[in-house]
Amino acid sequence: MDFSELSNLRDFGVIFDEKKKRAELELEDNGGKIIAYFPSDSIQVFIYDIHTEQAPDFGMDYSGFGRYLRVNICKSGRCEFITKSGDSLYLSEGEFAMDYGTANDGSFRFDTRDYTGVEIIMQIDSVINELPILAMLKKAIKEMNLPEKDIKTSSVYFADTSANTARTLNELMDYGKDGADSSLIVIKVSEIGHNLGTDLFNSKSKLRTFATNSQTQIAQDVHKTLTEHYGDKNPASLFAERYGMSETAIKNYFKNAYGYGYKEYQMKVRMEKSAELLRDTNTRVSEISKKAGYLTASKFCAAFKRFYGVTPMEYRRTERIKKVNK
């Protein structure tokens, strides 16, 4: 994509540096920033550091972009991949997704208030000719056993990032935030491409199953109930009966959508809500334990210590000292 084609993004407040082939959008109300690099017509690199639920959708058109390899690497938070038909799956912290197919087969949408990560989109028929350093991306394609020709539908491959990939990701994000030239960004993209091929080869992750609209709605209902009524038992059987399906199906829908096991999320939200009350209110520990669904304060304190490594009172004291020292 030619840099001049991005002029419409100025309406969003995007600032361009044509020499570095770099664009930056500062989000309102300390909502973070989105940084983009366009080293050639065949590659785009987006660096996301978002802390708002109002991140803009640029609506960029990839029609005519041809066969592409799109990589999304999540450092923190979560995002959702949505197909044209409305099916979806989720990318969580420490994971990456490689989408290989034809343009506009689907899009990623940020699903949490805080999201950091990188998205790389490459027109694979020409990017290596334009930027020979990216030739090692062929390794990633080979490790994925992807077809070289006649791509008709996209396939999204998920796996965990290795320590090497995480390190290079951090370097790329830091360079981008510091305003590095696009040539340095390309070097880091090349390293990431090499690492991801190895990550996919070593990973046990397989091609994920997309969630249909109805499955996503069920998962969202479960999530809403567990979050808003975190102190109630809310067994999976409750939702199994409501939707006329097995408890296993309910749990699978939930984990596919949110990346947490059913009971794992129940514990997580109970502890996080309790920590919020300890940090921001003077509510007694005994009352907080009841809100979290524990019959006794002693059981709550034991669970809290297993989760955070300190007792509730130690947590409260530490957080208040932090506030004083700010």
Coordinates of C-alpha atoms in Angstrom, one line a residue:
M1 CA 0.0 0.0 0.0
D2 CA 1.4 3.4 -1.1
F3 CA 2.0 5.8 1.8
S4 CA -0.1 8.5 0.0
E5 CA -3.1 6.2 0.2
L6 CA -3.3 6.7 3.9
S7 CA -4.1 10.4 3.8
N8 CA -7.7 9.7 4.9
L9 CA -6.3 8.6 8.3
R10 CA -5.4 12.2 9.0
D11 CA -9.1 12.6 9.9
F12 CA -8.4 10.4 12.9
G13 CA -5.5 12.6 14.1
V14 CA -2.8 10.4 12.7
I15 CA 0.7 12.0 12.5
F16 CA 2.8 10.9 9.5
D17 CA 6.6 10.8 9.2
E18 CA 7.1 10.1 5.5
K19 CA 10.9 9.8 5.8
K20 CA 10.6 7.0 8.3
K21 CA 7.5 5.6 6.7
R22 CA 5.8 5.8 10.1
A23 CA 2.4 6.9 11.4
E24 CA 1.3 7.4 15.0
L25 CA -2.1 8.0 16.6
E26 CA -2.2 9.2 20.1
L27 CA -5.5 8.1 21.6
E28 CA -7.6 10.5 23.7
D29 CA -7.7 10.6 27.5
N30 CA -4.4 8.7 27.9
G31 CA -5.8 5.8 26.0
G32 CA -2.4 4.8 24.6
K33 CA -1.3 4.9 21.0
I34 CA -1.3 3.0 17.7
I35 CA 1.9 3.1 15.7
A36 CA 2.1 1.9 12.1
Y37 CA 5.1 1.3 9.7
F38 CA 4.8 0.9 6.0
P39 CA 8.3 -0.1 4.9
S40 CA 7.2 -1.1 1.4
D41 CA 4.0 -1.5 -0.6
S42 CA 3.8 -5.1 0.5
I43 CA 4.1 -4.9 4.3
Q44 CA 2.4 -3.1 7.1
V45 CA 3.4 -3.3 10.8
F46 CA 1.0 -2.1 13.5
I47 CA 2.2 -1.7 17.1
Y48 CA -0.7 -1.5 19.6
D49 CA -0.5 0.0 23.1
I50 CA -4.2 0.5 23.9
H51 CA -5.7 1.5 27.2
T52 CA -9.2 2.4 26.2
E53 CA -12.4 0.7 25.0
Q54 CA -12.7 3.4 22.3
A55 CA -9.9 2.4 20.0
P56 CA -10.8 3.5 16.4
D57 CA -11.5 1.2 13.5
F58 CA -9.5 2.7 10.6
G59 CA -11.5 0.5 8.2
M60 CA -8.5 -0.1 5.9
D61 CA -9.3 -1.8 2.7
Y62 CA -7.2 -4.8 1.8
S63 CA -9.1 -5.7 -1.4
G64 CA -6.6 -6.2 -4.1
F65 CA -3.8 -6.9 -1.6
G66 CA -3.8 -10.5 -2.9
R67 CA -2.4 -13.5 -1.0
Y68 CA -1.2 -12.4 2.4
L69 CA 0.3 -13.7 5.6
R70 CA -1.0 -11.8 8.6
V71 CA 0.5 -12.3 12.1
N72 CA -1.0 -11.0 15.3
I73 CA 1.1 -11.4 18.5
C74 CA -0.6 -10.6 21.8
K75 CA 1.7 -9.4 24.6
S76 CA -1.1 -8.6 27.0
G77 CA -4.9 -8.4 26.9
R78 CA -7.0 -10.2 24.3
C79 CA -8.4 -9.7 20.8
E80 CA -11.0 -11.4 18.7
F81 CA -10.7 -12.6 15.1
I82 CA -14.0 -12.3 13.3
T83 CA -14.7 -13.9 9.9
K84 CA -16.9 -12.5 7.2
S85 CA -19.7 -14.9 8.2
G86 CA -19.5 -13.6 11.8
D87 CA -17.8 -16.6 13.4
S88 CA -15.0 -15.8 15.9
L89 CA -12.1 -17.0 17.9
Y90 CA -9.8 -15.3 20.4
L91 CA -6.2 -14.5 20.8
S92 CA -4.9 -14.2 24.4
E93 CA -1.8 -13.1 26.2
G94 CA 1.3 -14.9 25.2
E95 CA -0.2 -16.3 22.0
F96 CA 0.1 -15.5 18.3
A97 CA -2.1 -16.2 15.3
M98 CA -1.0 -16.6 11.7
D99 CA -3.7 -16.0 9.2
Y100 CA -2.8 -17.1 5.6
G101 CA -5.2 -16.6 2.8
T102 CA -6.8 -13.9 0.7
A103 CA -7.5 -10.3 1.6
N104 CA -10.5 -9.3 3.8
D105 CA -11.3 -12.8 4.9
G106 CA -11.6 -11.5 8.5
S107 CA -10.5 -8.9 10.9
F108 CA -9.1 -8.6 14.4
R109 CA -11.0 -6.6 17.1
F110 CA -9.7 -5.7 20.5
D111 CA -11.8 -7.3 23.2
T112 CA -10.3 -5.8 26.4
R113 CA -9.7 -2.3 27.6
D114 CA -5.9 -2.9 27.8
Y115 CA -4.2 -4.5 24.8
T116 CA -0.6 -4.5 23.7
G117 CA 0.8 -6.4 20.8
V118 CA 1.9 -6.3 17.2
E119 CA 0.1 -7.0 13.9
I120 CA 2.1 -7.7 10.7
I121 CA 0.5 -8.0 7.2
M122 CA 2.5 -9.1 4.2
Q123 CA 1.6 -9.5 0.5
I124 CA 3.5 -12.7 0.2
D125 CA 3.9 -12.7 -3.6
S126 CA 6.0 -9.6 -3.6
V127 CA 7.3 -8.8 -0.1
I128 CA 10.4 -10.9 -0.4
N129 CA 11.3 -9.3 -3.7
E130 CA 10.9 -5.9 -2.2
L131 CA 12.7 -6.7 1.1
P132 CA 15.1 -9.7 0.6
I133 CA 15.8 -9.7 4.4
L134 CA 12.3 -11.2 4.8
A135 CA 13.2 -14.3 2.9
M136 CA 13.4 -16.3 6.1
L137 CA 9.6 -15.9 6.3
K138 CA 9.6 -18.9 3.9
K139 CA 10.7 -20.9 6.9
A140 CA 7.6 -20.0 8.8
I141 CA 5.4 -20.8 5.8
K142 CA 7.1 -24.2 5.4
E143 CA 6.8 -25.1 9.1
M144 CA 3.0 -24.3 8.9
N145 CA 2.7 -26.7 5.9
L146 CA 0.8 -23.9 4.1
P147 CA 0.0 -24.2 0.4
E148 CA 2.0 -22.0 -2.0
K149 CA -0.8 -21.7 -4.6
D150 CA -4.5 -21.5 -5.1
I151 CA -5.5 -20.3 -1.7
K152 CA -9.2 -20.1 -1.5
T153 CA -10.0 -19.8 2.2
S154 CA -8.0 -18.5 5.1
S155 CA -6.7 -20.7 7.9
V156 CA -5.8 -19.2 11.3
Y157 CA -3.0 -21.0 13.2
F158 CA -2.6 -20.4 16.9
A159 CA 0.4 -21.2 19.1
D160 CA 2.2 -19.9 22.2
T161 CA 5.1 -17.5 21.8
S162 CA 8.5 -18.7 22.9
A163 CA 10.9 -16.7 25.1
N164 CA 12.8 -15.7 21.9
T165 CA 9.7 -14.4 20.2
A166 CA 8.6 -12.5 23.3
R167 CA 12.0 -10.8 23.5
T168 CA 12.0 -9.8 19.9
L169 CA 8.4 -8.6 20.2
N170 CA 9.4 -6.3 23.1
E171 CA 12.4 -4.9 21.1
L172 CA 10.2 -4.2 18.1
M173 CA 7.6 -2.4 20.2
D174 CA 10.2 -0.4 22.0
Y175 CA 11.9 0.6 18.8
G176 CA 8.5 1.6 17.3
K177 CA 7.6 3.7 20.3
D178 CA 11.0 5.4 20.2
G179 CA 10.4 6.4 16.6
A180 CA 13.0 4.1 14.9
D181 CA 13.4 4.1 11.2
S182 CA 11.4 1.5 9.2
S183 CA 14.6 -0.4 8.2
L184 CA 15.2 -1.4 11.9
I185 CA 11.5 -2.4 12.2
V186 CA 12.0 -4.7 9.1
I187 CA 15.0 -6.4 10.8
K188 CA 12.9 -7.1 13.9
V189 CA 10.0 -8.4 11.7
S190 CA 12.5 -10.7 10.0
E191 CA 13.6 -12.1 13.4
I192 CA 10.0 -12.6 14.5
G193 CA 9.2 -14.4 11.2
H194 CA 12.1 -16.8 11.9
N195 CA 11.1 -17.4 15.5
L196 CA 7.5 -18.0 14.8
G197 CA 8.3 -20.7 12.3
T198 CA 10.2 -22.5 15.1
D199 CA 7.4 -21.8 17.6
L200 CA 4.8 -23.4 15.3
F201 CA 7.0 -26.4 14.7
N202 CA 7.5 -26.9 18.5
S203 CA 4.0 -26.0 19.6
K204 CA 1.3 -28.5 20.4
S205 CA -1.4 -26.1 19.4
K206 CA -3.5 -27.0 16.4
L207 CA -5.8 -25.1 14.1
R208 CA -8.6 -23.8 16.4
T209 CA -12.2 -24.2 15.8
F210 CA -14.2 -21.1 15.1
A211 CA -17.0 -20.2 17.4
T212 CA -20.4 -19.6 15.8
N213 CA -22.4 -16.6 16.7
S214 CA -24.6 -18.7 19.0
Q215 CA -21.6 -20.2 20.7
T216 CA -20.1 -16.8 21.3
Q217 CA -23.4 -15.5 22.7
I218 CA -23.5 -18.4 25.2
A219 CA -19.9 -17.8 26.2
Q220 CA -20.7 -14.1 26.7
D221 CA -23.7 -14.9 28.8
V222 CA -21.7 -17.2 31.0
H223 CA -18.9 -14.6 31.3
K224 CA -21.4 -11.8 32.2
T225 CA -23.0 -14.0 34.9
L226 CA -19.8 -15.2 36.5
T227 CA -18.4 -11.6 36.5
E228 CA -21.5 -9.7 37.8
H229 CA -22.5 -12.4 40.3
Y230 CA -19.1 -13.6 41.2
G231 CA -20.1 -14.6 44.8
D232 CA -22.7 -17.1 43.7
K233 CA -21.9 -20.7 42.9
N234 CA -23.1 -20.6 39.3
P235 CA -22.2 -24.2 38.4
A236 CA -21.8 -25.1 34.7
S237 CA -25.0 -27.3 35.1
L238 CA -27.0 -24.0 35.4
F239 CA -26.1 -23.0 31.9
A240 CA -26.2 -26.5 30.5
E241 CA -29.8 -26.7 31.6
R242 CA -30.6 -23.2 30.3
Y243 CA -29.2 -24.0 26.8
G244 CA -30.1 -27.7 26.6
M245 CA -26.5 -28.9 26.2
S246 CA -23.8 -30.7 28.2
E247 CA -21.7 -29.1 30.9
T248 CA -18.6 -30.0 28.8
A249 CA -19.9 -28.0 25.8
I250 CA -20.5 -25.0 28.0
K251 CA -17.0 -25.2 29.4
N252 CA -15.5 -25.6 26.0
Y253 CA -17.4 -22.6 24.6
F254 CA -16.2 -20.5 27.5
K255 CA -12.6 -21.5 27.3
N256 CA -12.4 -21.1 23.5
A257 CA -13.8 -17.6 23.9
Y258 CA -12.0 -16.3 27.0
G259 CA -8.9 -18.5 27.3
Y260 CA -9.7 -19.6 30.9
G261 CA -11.2 -22.8 32.3
Y262 CA -14.6 -22.4 33.9
K263 CA -13.5 -22.8 37.5
E264 CA -10.2 -21.0 36.8
Y265 CA -12.1 -17.9 35.7
Q266 CA -14.5 -18.2 38.7
M267 CA -11.5 -18.1 41.0
K268 CA -9.8 -15.3 39.0
V269 CA -12.8 -12.9 39.1
R270 CA -13.4 -13.6 42.8
M271 CA -9.9 -12.8 43.7
E272 CA -9.7 -9.7 41.5
K273 CA -12.9 -8.3 42.8
S274 CA -11.8 -9.0 46.3
A275 CA -8.5 -7.3 45.7
E276 CA -10.3 -4.3 44.3
L277 CA -12.3 -4.0 47.5
L278 CA -9.2 -4.4 49.7
R279 CA -7.4 -1.8 47.7
D280 CA -10.1 0.9 47.3
T281 CA -12.4 0.5 50.3
N282 CA -12.4 -0.1 54.0
T283 CA -14.7 -3.1 53.8
R284 CA -13.9 -5.7 56.4
V285 CA -12.2 -8.9 55.3
S286 CA -15.0 -10.9 56.7
E287 CA -17.5 -9.0 54.6
I288 CA -15.3 -9.3 51.5
S289 CA -15.1 -13.1 52.0
K290 CA -18.9 -13.3 52.0
K291 CA -19.2 -11.2 48.8
A292 CA -16.7 -13.7 47.2
G293 CA -18.9 -16.6 48.1
Y294 CA -16.8 -18.1 51.0
L295 CA -18.5 -19.4 54.1
T296 CA -15.7 -18.5 56.4
A297 CA -13.0 -15.8 56.3
S298 CA -10.3 -18.3 57.0
K299 CA -11.1 -20.2 53.8
F300 CA -11.1 -16.9 51.9
C301 CA -7.8 -15.8 53.3
A302 CA -6.2 -19.2 52.4
A303 CA -7.5 -18.9 48.8
F304 CA -6.4 -15.3 48.5
K305 CA -2.9 -16.2 49.6
R306 CA -2.7 -19.0 47.1
F307 CA -3.7 -16.6 44.4
Y308 CA -1.7 -13.5 45.3
G309 CA 1.0 -14.9 47.5
V310 CA 0.1 -12.7 50.5
T311 CA -2.8 -12.5 52.9
P312 CA -5.6 -10.0 52.3
M313 CA -4.4 -7.7 55.1
E314 CA -0.9 -7.8 53.8
Y315 CA -2.2 -7.0 50.3
R316 CA -4.2 -4.0 51.7
R317 CA -1.2 -2.6 53.5
T318 CA 1.1 -2.9 50.5
E319 CA -1.4 -1.2 48.2
R320 CA -2.0 1.6 50.6
I321 CA 1.7 2.2 50.9
K322 CA 2.0 2.4 47.1
K323 CA -0.7 5.1 47.0
V324 CA 1.0 7.2 49.7
N325 CA 4.3 7.0 47.8
K326 CA 2.9 8.0 44.5

